[in-house]
Each structure stands twice: as structure tokens, then as C-alpha cells.
Short mmCIF file of C-alpha atoms in Angstrom, two decimals:
data_model
loop_
_atom_site.label_atom_id
_atom_site.label_comp_id
_atom_site.label_asym_id
_atom_site.label_seq_id
_atom_site.Cartn_x
_atom_site.Cartn_y
_atom_site.Cartn_z
CA MET A 159 0.00 0.00 0.00
CA LYS A 160 1.13 3.57 -0.63
CA SER A 161 -0.15 4.77 2.74
CA LYS A 162 2.43 4.22 5.46
CA ILE A 163 2.90 4.23 9.21
CA ILE A 164 5.72 6.69 9.92
CA ASP A 165 6.10 6.24 13.66
CA PHE A 166 4.74 2.92 14.90
CA PHE A 167 3.71 3.09 18.55
CA ASP A 168 4.86 0.18 20.72
CA TYR A 169 1.86 -1.04 22.70
CA ASN A 170 4.18 -2.93 25.08
CA THR A 171 4.94 0.41 26.75
CA LEU A 172 1.29 0.87 27.75
CA GLU A 173 -0.03 0.50 31.28
CA ILE A 174 -3.13 -1.71 31.07
CA PRO A 175 -6.10 -0.24 32.99
CA THR A 176 -6.94 -2.30 36.10
CA GLU A 177 -10.53 -2.73 34.91
CA LEU A 178 -9.37 -4.61 31.81
CA LYS A 179 -7.25 -7.00 33.87
CA LYS A 180 -10.26 -8.27 35.81
CA TRP A 181 -11.77 -11.55 34.71
CA HIS A 182 -12.84 -13.48 37.83
CA ILE A 183 -16.46 -14.58 37.99
CA PRO A 184 -17.98 -13.04 41.13
CA GLU A 185 -19.71 -15.40 43.57
CA GLU A 186 -22.85 -13.23 43.31
CA GLU A 187 -23.16 -14.23 39.65
CA ILE A 188 -23.08 -17.92 40.57
CA GLN A 189 -25.66 -17.34 43.29
CA LYS A 190 -27.88 -15.52 40.77
CA GLU A 191 -27.50 -18.37 38.30
CA LEU A 192 -28.57 -20.84 40.99
CA GLU A 193 -31.57 -18.66 41.81
CA ALA A 194 -32.48 -18.49 38.11
CA LEU A 195 -32.18 -22.28 37.88
CA ALA A 196 -34.43 -22.60 40.92
CA ALA A 197 -36.97 -20.35 39.18
CA ASP A 198 -36.67 -22.45 35.98
CA ASN A 199 -37.30 -25.58 38.01
CA ALA A 200 -40.06 -24.06 40.09
CA SER A 201 -43.22 -26.03 40.35
CA GLN A 202 -46.64 -24.49 39.92
CA ALA A 203 -49.47 -25.10 42.30
CA GLU A 204 -53.11 -24.31 41.75
CA VAL A 205 -54.19 -21.47 44.03
CA THR A 206 -56.84 -22.80 46.40
CA ASP A 207 -56.98 -19.81 48.75
CA THR A 208 -57.21 -16.17 47.69
CA ILE A 209 -55.21 -14.76 44.78
CA ALA A 210 -52.09 -12.81 45.76
CA ASP A 211 -49.43 -10.68 44.07
CA GLY A 212 -47.07 -12.91 42.10
CA ASP A 213 -49.78 -15.37 41.01
CA SER A 214 -50.75 -15.96 37.38
CA VAL A 215 -54.47 -15.77 36.78
CA ARG A 216 -56.48 -17.08 33.83
CA CYS A 217 -59.91 -15.54 33.31
CA VAL A 218 -62.49 -15.56 30.57
CA CYS A 219 -64.34 -12.44 29.50
CA THR A 220 -68.08 -12.92 29.87
CA ALA A 221 -69.31 -9.42 29.12
CA CYS A 222 -67.79 -6.38 27.45
CA GLY A 223 -68.95 -3.44 25.33
CA GLU A 224 -66.46 -4.63 22.70
CA LYS A 225 -67.83 -7.93 21.37
CA ALA A 226 -64.40 -9.19 20.24
CA TRP A 227 -63.48 -9.61 23.90
CA VAL A 228 -66.42 -11.82 24.88
CA GLY A 229 -65.27 -15.42 25.31
CA ARG A 230 -61.59 -14.48 25.05
CA THR A 231 -59.05 -15.59 27.64
CA VAL A 232 -57.77 -12.72 29.78
CA LEU A 233 -54.50 -13.34 31.60
CA LEU A 234 -53.71 -11.23 34.65
CA TYR A 235 -50.44 -11.06 36.56
CA PRO A 236 -51.10 -9.23 39.84
CA GLY A 237 -48.12 -7.27 41.11
CA ARG A 238 -46.35 -7.00 37.74
CA CYS A 239 -48.09 -3.76 36.67
CA LEU A 240 -48.54 -4.69 33.01
CA PRO A 241 -49.64 -1.57 31.12
CA GLY A 242 -53.38 -1.67 30.55
CA ALA A 243 -54.09 -4.13 33.36
CA GLU A 244 -52.94 -2.23 36.44
CA GLU A 245 -56.46 -1.73 37.77
CA ALA A 246 -57.51 -5.33 37.01
CA GLU A 247 -54.36 -6.65 38.73
CA LYS A 248 -55.26 -4.78 41.93
CA ARG A 249 -58.89 -5.78 41.76
CA ILE A 250 -58.18 -9.49 41.42
CA VAL A 251 -56.00 -9.73 44.53
CA GLY A 252 -58.02 -11.36 47.33
CA CYS A 253 -60.49 -13.01 44.90
CA LYS A 254 -60.95 -16.76 44.48
CA VAL A 255 -61.18 -19.09 41.48
CA GLY A 256 -64.77 -19.21 40.21
CA GLN A 257 -65.51 -15.64 41.26
CA GLU A 258 -66.69 -13.02 38.76
CA ILE A 259 -65.31 -9.48 38.78
CA THR A 260 -65.71 -6.33 36.71
CA CYS A 261 -62.48 -4.53 35.83
CA MET A 262 -60.73 -2.37 33.24
CA VAL A 263 -58.51 -4.16 30.70
CA GLY A 264 -56.90 -1.90 28.14
CA GLN A 265 -59.57 0.68 27.34
CA TRP A 266 -62.53 -1.62 28.02
CA GLU A 267 -64.55 -2.34 31.11
CA MET A 268 -65.36 -6.01 31.18
CA THR A 269 -66.71 -8.75 33.39
CA VAL A 270 -64.44 -11.75 33.75
CA THR A 271 -64.78 -15.08 35.46
CA ILE A 272 -61.66 -16.40 37.15
CA GLU A 273 -61.09 -19.86 35.69
CA GLY A 274 -57.78 -20.69 37.29
CA ALA A 275 -54.76 -19.34 39.10
CA VAL A 276 -51.32 -20.76 39.71
CA ARG A 277 -48.61 -19.89 42.19
CA GLN A 278 -44.95 -20.48 41.58
CA ILE A 279 -43.27 -22.61 44.24
CA THR A 280 -39.54 -21.95 43.98
CA SER A 281 -37.10 -24.31 45.66
CA ALA A 282 -34.70 -22.88 48.20
CA VAL A 283 -31.13 -22.70 46.87
CA ASN A 284 -29.41 -25.29 49.02
CA ASP A 285 -27.50 -28.56 48.68
CA ALA A 286 -30.71 -30.56 48.13
CA PHE A 287 -31.60 -28.31 45.21
CA VAL A 288 -28.11 -28.70 43.72
CA VAL A 289 -28.50 -32.51 43.93
CA SER A 290 -31.75 -32.19 41.94
CA LEU A 291 -29.82 -30.57 39.07
CA ASN A 292 -28.17 -33.96 38.39
CA ILE A 293 -24.74 -32.58 37.49
CA PRO A 294 -22.21 -35.44 37.77
CA GLY A 295 -19.96 -34.99 40.82
CA VAL A 296 -21.86 -31.93 42.05
CA SER A 297 -23.97 -32.29 45.16
CA THR A 298 -23.44 -29.14 47.22
CA VAL A 299 -23.64 -25.38 46.59
CA SER A 300 -19.87 -25.04 46.95
CA GLU A 301 -19.31 -27.91 44.50
CA TYR A 302 -21.65 -26.16 42.06
CA SER A 303 -19.54 -23.02 42.41
CA ARG A 304 -16.37 -25.01 41.64
CA TRP A 305 -18.08 -26.67 38.66
CA TYR A 306 -19.31 -23.29 37.37
CA HIS A 307 -15.77 -21.93 37.50
CA GLN A 308 -14.50 -24.99 35.59
CA GLN A 309 -17.13 -24.39 32.92
CA HIS A 310 -16.73 -20.63 32.51
CA ASP A 311 -13.34 -19.41 33.78
CA MET A 312 -11.45 -19.98 30.55
CA GLU A 313 -14.18 -18.34 28.47
CA ARG A 314 -14.11 -15.26 30.76
CA LYS A 315 -10.34 -15.13 30.74
CA THR A 316 -10.28 -15.32 26.94
CA LYS A 317 -12.94 -12.62 26.68
CA ALA A 318 -10.93 -10.36 29.01
CA SER A 319 -7.76 -11.04 27.01
CA TYR A 320 -9.61 -9.90 23.87
CA GLY A 321 -10.48 -6.71 25.73
CA ILE A 322 -6.80 -6.06 26.42
CA THR A 323 -5.85 -6.91 22.82
CA HIS A 324 -8.50 -4.48 21.60
CA PHE A 325 -7.05 -1.83 23.93
CA TRP A 326 -3.54 -2.42 22.54
CA LEU A 327 -4.76 -2.19 18.97
CA THR A 328 -6.84 0.97 19.42
CA GLN A 329 -4.08 2.70 21.36
CA THR A 330 -1.51 1.76 18.71
CA ALA A 331 -3.81 3.20 16.03
CA GLU A 332 -4.32 6.40 18.02
CA ARG A 333 -0.70 6.97 19.00
CA SER A 334 1.09 6.08 15.76
CA THR A 335 1.68 8.62 12.99
CA TYR A 336 0.87 8.11 9.33
CA GLU A 337 1.46 9.26 5.81
CA ILE A 338 -1.88 8.68 4.09
CA ASP A 339 -2.37 8.52 0.34
CA GLU A 340 -5.84 10.08 0.21
CA GLU A 341 -6.71 8.65 -3.23
CA GLU A 342 -5.76 5.12 -2.10
CA LYS A 343 -7.75 5.57 1.10
CA TRP A 344 -10.85 6.70 -0.80
CA GLN A 345 -10.66 3.80 -3.26
CA TRP A 346 -10.27 1.41 -0.31
CA CYS A 347 -13.36 2.91 1.36
CA LEU A 348 -15.33 2.98 -1.88
CA GLU A 349 -14.74 -0.69 -2.61
CA ARG A 350 -15.94 -1.64 0.87
CA GLY A 351 -18.81 0.84 0.69
CA LYS A 352 -20.04 -0.80 -2.51
CA ILE A 353 -19.92 -4.27 -0.94
CA MET A 354 -21.66 -2.94 2.17
CA PHE A 355 -24.41 -1.26 0.10
CA GLU A 356 -25.07 -4.43 -1.92
CA GLY A 357 -24.88 -6.70 1.12
CA MET A 358 -27.34 -4.57 3.08
CA LEU A 359 -29.68 -4.42 0.10
CA ALA A 360 -29.59 -8.23 -0.19
CA ALA A 361 -30.42 -8.40 3.54
CA GLY A 362 -33.42 -6.14 2.98
CA VAL A 363 -31.91 -2.86 4.26
CA ASP A 364 -31.99 -0.18 1.59
CA MET A 365 -29.33 2.43 2.30
CA ARG A 366 -30.90 4.71 -0.31
CA ILE A 367 -33.70 5.44 2.15
CA PRO A 368 -32.35 8.07 4.56
CA GLU A 369 -32.79 7.73 8.31
CA GLU A 370 -34.05 11.31 8.42
CA GLY A 371 -35.86 13.32 5.78
CA PHE A 372 -37.64 12.09 2.69
CA GLU A 373 -35.16 12.52 -0.14
CA ILE A 374 -34.26 9.12 -1.61
CA LEU A 375 -30.54 8.78 -2.39
CA THR A 376 -29.21 7.53 -5.72
CA ASP A 377 -27.13 4.30 -5.75
CA GLU A 378 -23.96 6.40 -6.07
CA GLN A 379 -24.90 8.65 -3.15
CA ALA A 380 -25.75 5.66 -0.95
CA ILE A 381 -22.44 3.96 -1.84
CA GLU A 382 -20.57 7.19 -1.09
CA LYS A 383 -22.33 7.39 2.28
CA ALA A 384 -21.35 3.77 3.01
CA ALA A 385 -17.78 4.56 1.92
CA ARG A 386 -17.60 7.53 4.31
CA GLU A 387 -18.57 5.18 7.12
CA GLN A 388 -15.56 3.04 6.20
CA GLU A 389 -13.07 5.90 6.60
CA ARG A 390 -12.68 5.26 10.33
CA ASN A 391 -11.49 1.71 9.58
CA PHE A 392 -8.61 2.68 7.34
CA ILE A 393 -5.98 3.53 10.00
CA PRO A 394 -6.86 0.53 12.22
CA PHE A 395 -6.48 -1.58 9.07
CA LEU A 396 -2.96 -0.22 8.48
CA VAL A 397 -2.09 -1.04 12.09
CA ILE A 398 -3.32 -4.65 12.06
CA GLN A 399 -1.70 -5.19 8.66
CA LYS A 400 1.63 -3.93 10.05
CA LEU A 401 1.40 -6.05 13.22
CA CYS A 402 0.62 -9.14 11.16
CA ALA A 403 3.50 -8.39 8.78
CA LEU A 404 5.84 -8.15 11.81
CA ASP A 405 4.60 -11.65 12.73
CA GLY A 406 5.25 -12.84 9.16
CA PHE A 407 1.51 -13.32 8.60
CA VAL A 408 0.69 -12.02 5.12
CA PRO A 409 -2.48 -13.45 3.51
CA THR A 410 -2.13 -13.59 -0.26
CA GLU A 411 -4.65 -13.09 -3.06
CA GLU A 412 -4.44 -16.83 -3.58
CA ASP A 413 -5.50 -17.47 0.06
CA TYR A 414 -8.37 -15.07 -0.58
CA ARG A 415 -9.49 -16.84 -3.76
CA ASN A 416 -9.32 -20.21 -1.99
CA ALA A 417 -11.42 -18.93 0.93
CA ILE A 418 -14.04 -17.46 -1.42
CA ALA A 419 -14.06 -20.66 -3.50
CA GLU A 420 -14.78 -22.63 -0.35
CA ILE A 421 -17.68 -20.34 0.62
CA ALA A 422 -19.03 -20.45 -2.97
CA LYS A 423 -18.92 -24.25 -2.91
CA LYS A 424 -20.74 -24.38 0.44
CA GLN A 425 -23.46 -22.01 -0.79
CA GLY A 426 -23.71 -23.59 -4.26
CA MET A 427 -22.79 -20.28 -5.89
CA PRO A 428 -20.62 -19.82 -9.02
CA LEU A 429 -17.10 -18.64 -8.09
CA GLU A 430 -17.40 -15.51 -10.30
CA GLU A 431 -20.54 -14.42 -8.49
CA ALA A 432 -18.97 -15.05 -5.07
CA MET A 433 -15.88 -13.06 -6.10
CA ARG A 434 -18.11 -10.18 -7.24
CA LYS A 435 -19.75 -10.08 -3.83
CA ALA A 436 -16.47 -10.31 -1.90
CA CYS A 437 -13.77 -7.78 -1.08
CA PHE A 438 -10.07 -8.48 -0.53
CA SER A 439 -9.60 -5.85 2.17
CA LEU A 440 -12.58 -7.20 4.14
CA TYR A 441 -11.09 -10.67 3.92
CA GLN A 442 -7.68 -9.33 5.01
CA GLU A 443 -9.23 -7.48 7.94
CA MET A 444 -11.01 -10.63 9.08
CA VAL A 445 -7.92 -12.88 8.93
CA PHE A 446 -5.63 -10.16 10.37
CA LYS A 447 -7.92 -9.82 13.39
CA GLU A 448 -8.25 -13.57 13.74
CA HIS A 449 -4.47 -13.91 13.72
CA LEU A 450 -3.82 -11.02 16.13
CA PHE A 451 -6.51 -11.90 18.66
CA THR A 452 -5.23 -15.48 18.73
CA SER A 453 -1.55 -14.60 18.90
CA MET A 454 -1.85 -11.67 21.34
CA SER A 455 -4.34 -13.36 23.68
CA PRO A 456 -1.76 -15.43 25.64
CA LYS A 457 0.36 -12.32 26.15
CA ALA A 458 -2.71 -10.42 27.36
CA MET A 459 -3.61 -13.28 29.71
CA ALA A 460 -0.18 -13.01 31.31
CA CYS A 461 -1.00 -9.38 32.21
CA MET A 462 -4.34 -10.17 33.83
CA GLU A 463 -5.10 -10.50 37.53
CA VAL A 464 -4.07 -13.86 38.97
CA MET I 177 -42.01 -22.65 32.72
CA THR I 178 -38.86 -22.32 30.65
CA VAL I 179 -38.37 -20.84 27.20
CA ILE I 180 -38.86 -23.66 24.70
CA GLU I 181 -36.24 -24.03 21.95
CA ALA I 182 -38.13 -24.43 18.68
CA THR I 183 -37.15 -26.30 15.55
CA ALA I 184 -38.76 -26.36 12.11
CA GLN I 185 -40.47 -29.57 13.22
CA ASN I 186 -42.19 -28.34 16.40
CA PHE I 187 -42.61 -24.63 15.61
CA ASP I 188 -46.11 -24.69 14.13
CA GLN I 189 -47.42 -26.72 17.03
CA LEU I 190 -45.84 -24.39 19.59
CA ILE I 191 -47.43 -21.23 18.21
CA GLN I 192 -50.96 -22.64 18.45
CA GLY I 193 -51.20 -21.58 22.12
CA GLU I 194 -53.59 -18.87 23.26
CA TYR I 195 -50.76 -16.37 23.78
CA VAL I 196 -47.26 -17.04 22.43
CA MET I 197 -44.08 -14.95 22.34
CA VAL I 198 -41.28 -16.08 20.00
CA ASP I 199 -37.71 -14.81 20.29
CA PHE I 200 -35.73 -15.06 17.03
CA TYR I 201 -32.12 -14.77 18.20
CA GLY I 202 -28.59 -15.33 16.94
CA ASP I 203 -25.48 -16.92 18.41
CA HIS I 204 -23.24 -13.87 18.20
CA CYS I 205 -25.79 -11.17 18.94
CA GLY I 206 -25.09 -8.97 21.97
CA ALA I 207 -28.65 -7.66 22.25
CA CYS I 208 -29.93 -11.26 22.17
CA ALA I 209 -27.57 -12.25 25.00
CA PHE I 210 -28.69 -9.18 26.94
CA THR I 211 -32.38 -10.10 26.58
CA ALA I 212 -32.08 -13.84 27.27
CA PRO I 213 -32.02 -13.72 31.12
CA PHE I 214 -34.95 -11.29 31.22
CA LEU I 215 -36.97 -13.49 28.87
CA ARG I 216 -36.12 -16.49 31.01
CA GLN I 217 -37.31 -14.55 34.07
CA ALA I 218 -40.60 -13.63 32.36
CA ALA I 219 -41.13 -17.24 31.28
CA SER I 220 -40.56 -18.49 34.85
CA ASP I 221 -42.91 -15.90 36.27
CA MET I 222 -45.83 -15.75 33.81
CA ALA I 223 -47.79 -18.96 33.53
CA TYR I 224 -50.26 -19.54 30.67
CA ILE I 225 -48.07 -17.74 28.10
CA THR I 226 -45.92 -19.94 25.83
CA PHE I 227 -42.38 -18.59 25.47
CA VAL I 228 -40.47 -19.90 22.48
CA LYS I 229 -37.00 -19.15 21.12
CA VAL I 230 -35.62 -19.80 17.64
CA ASN I 231 -31.89 -19.89 16.99
CA THR I 232 -31.73 -18.31 13.54
CA THR I 233 -28.22 -19.69 12.98
CA HIS I 234 -29.50 -23.25 13.32
CA GLN I 235 -33.02 -22.64 11.94
CA PRO I 236 -32.43 -20.36 8.91
CA GLU I 237 -35.60 -21.62 7.20
CA LEU I 238 -37.75 -20.32 10.09
CA ALA I 239 -35.93 -16.96 9.97
CA LYS I 240 -36.59 -16.78 6.24
CA ARG I 241 -40.22 -17.82 6.61
CA PHE I 242 -40.85 -15.04 9.13
CA ASP I 243 -38.73 -12.54 7.20
CA ILE I 244 -36.41 -11.83 10.14
CA LYS I 245 -34.17 -8.90 9.23
CA ALA I 246 -32.86 -7.86 12.64
CA LEU I 247 -31.80 -9.73 15.77
CA PRO I 248 -33.38 -10.23 18.14
CA THR I 249 -36.88 -10.02 16.66
CA PHE I 250 -39.87 -10.94 18.80
CA VAL I 251 -43.02 -12.18 17.10
CA TYR I 252 -46.25 -12.47 19.08
CA PHE I 253 -48.97 -14.97 18.19
CA ARG I 254 -52.55 -15.67 19.23
CA LYS I 255 -53.69 -19.18 18.37
CA GLY I 256 -51.17 -19.51 15.54
CA LYS I 257 -51.81 -16.08 14.05
CA GLU I 258 -49.14 -13.37 14.16
CA VAL I 259 -50.45 -10.36 16.05
CA TYR I 260 -47.44 -8.06 15.84
CA ARG I 261 -43.67 -7.96 16.24
CA ASN I 262 -40.86 -5.81 17.63
CA ALA I 263 -37.07 -5.92 17.39
CA GLY I 264 -34.11 -5.06 19.62
CA GLY I 265 -32.85 -6.00 23.07
CA MET I 266 -35.29 -5.75 25.99
CA ALA I 267 -35.10 -5.75 29.77
CA LEU I 268 -37.97 -7.20 31.85
CA GLU I 269 -39.96 -3.97 32.02
CA THR I 270 -40.00 -3.67 28.22
CA ILE I 271 -40.93 -7.35 27.86
CA HIS I 272 -43.92 -6.68 30.14
CA LYS I 273 -44.84 -3.64 28.06
CA GLU I 274 -44.68 -5.58 24.80
CA LEU I 275 -46.59 -8.55 26.23
CA SER I 276 -49.37 -6.24 27.39
CA LYS I 277 -49.96 -5.38 23.70
CA LEU I 278 -50.48 -9.06 23.00
CA LEU I 279 -52.67 -9.63 26.04
CA TYR I 280 -54.78 -6.50 26.28
CA ARG I 281 -55.40 -5.36 22.72
CA ILE I 282 -58.00 -6.75 20.37
#
């Protein structure tokens, strides 16, 4: 490329913010997960006494000025304050199954008969509950916590390491200096803008229709708009390209053609058509990022809290 | 109740319920991940409503059939008939608000 990085900032000199180094799963999260599991496994019991907040109530509309409501099931959830049913939710508390009440639902006053009500019975989060989850080798709350860490620690650590890698890359892009060939940059953006415009159109999003105002854009104007949105990606692209080159990772046009051929084969599309819909710089950006996030992740992990 | 994972095979049967909310979500969608615990909470708490989720990555034919253009998209049904839809991540309060349109409008 004609555009160059003049002074390449060394991200190794950066102090990583403490927040980015954190990755440990807090015990509160595990407790919340157990509570959510208890709610998932809650049993439901028919309400035999009076209806209370937290119950789910099934009624049938027996009379209403709006005929479409008559005979329709009306569900009420006292205590949840669902818009349109606030008054009905209050009115139904203290009633019993079989009773008839008159209440406001939406904009209509109606008479409903309470056909049924259920109450959620949630298990207490304790060792007995953990046993009921049937996780091999896990029979106490503390064993569940250990198991949860085994399942999720590496995923969290990797996610945090990507956060640090992202920080290194953005800081390198911000702190380096460049000599930009404006014509090359614009052609780079335009190529991607064209692909973006066509891709969005195929997905049903027409970039010719503006977010504000009523003036429909021409194809050229919409592509130019998409190209402008790509401008912010140009310098980060130079940075990841440079870092990959320093690693000796340089994807070739042949790699690109092979990757597109593979996608075309999978989708049953002629290679020419797939090539028309693809873009070399987008492919490069994808594989550059893949390479950098994989190669820099272990280094980032070494910087994280123990 | 939990949120039921639908497939092309059981989908039509699942939406026959009186009131049904379907979450069309994707594997790598942040807004979908944000909504999931709230939807799970609503499903645990609100009996009589059928909560269904469709992984559009694994069920592309269902996404195509319902013309899903954004993730997550929520489609609401009454006895198999689509009533309306909305898109974008939601917390519990918004789920309640959207469900009230299904439950309390004609």
C-alpha cells in the first residue's frame, strides 16, 4: 500500500487499565445463576386460597362493550403492573377461582370469570436443590460453584484477554503517525462501501432510504455514504496489517481466492458471483484480526489479575 | 415454565397456544444475549403464556419464513396467528410492556 505508518507506537509500553485485567467470575453471579435455575425448576401449584401478588391468573371475559373480547381468555399477573391491566391486577387480589369481577382491561370495562390461578413454588437454593440438578460430581452449593468456574473461567479469561488486545490495537492506532495517500484511502473505502451497500440491500436494508428526511438517495450517493462510514477503519487496518506483517503473517490473493471458492462451494454459488460479492480488504481485515486476537491473547492473559 | 427451543419440526405446534411470544435470536448477537435472562425470568414468572425461542443460525428456514431482518426479533402470536412484532434487546420492564400489547389489545 502507498499509505504508510511513519512512527509505529509500541503497545508494550502501555499500562493496562486495572478494569481490563479483571476476569474473575464473582460469587454473586453464581448465586444468581442458581436462583435463576431454581426459578426455571419451580413447580406451579393451583391457588386454592385467595389470589395474591405474584400469582398468574387465567380468566375468561363474559361481558364487554367490545364484542371481540367476549369469550376471550384474559390473563392477569397481579403485582407485575402490566400496562393496561394495572387496575384489574389490583382488583383481582383477594379473589378466588370461580368468582366473577368487573375490571378495566386496556380501554374496556369487562366482566371476567376467574377460571384458574397458579402460584410459583420456587425451591430454596441449598445442597438438596443442587443434587436435583443432576450434574455429575456436584452435590453441594460449593461444589456447584467449583463446577461453574470450571465451565466458565477460561471463556471469561479469553474474553478479558480480547479486551486487552482491543485496547492495545486501538491505542496503537491512536498513537502512531501516518502518511496517508488520500486517493488510495478513498478507493479502499469505496470498494468496501459498494460491498456494504449491496450486502445490506440483499439483507433487505436499503441504504438509499435516509434515516431522516424524505429525499431518496441515488445508488452512487448511498455507496458514497457507506464509503464515508468506512473511513474510520482505514488507519486501524494499516495497524493490524503492520502487526501481522511483523509476525510474518501475510495473507495472499491466492489465500483469498481459496477462501471465497470454499464459501461459494458451500453455498452452491458460481465462483465468479462469489468473487463479485467479496472484497479483498474485508477478507484481510477478518484474517488479520483472527491472527492477532489469537496470537496476542496469551500475552494479554499473562497481564491479567491472577 | 422455561423458554422452549423451537425447531422447524415443532414450531407450528408451539405457536398454536392462546398467547405465544417467540424470540428469534442469533449466536453472536449482543442484544440477544442481553435479553435472554430477562426473557427467562418472564417465562418463569408468567404462567399460561408460551415462550419460544428460535436460533436463527440453526433454523435459517424459520428466519426466512418469518422474514427476520434484525436480531433479536420478537413475534407475538394468538392461536397460531401473528399479532405483531418488535425488534431489539429488551429488559424485563419492556418485555412486560410488549406482552401487554399481545394480552390487552383486540
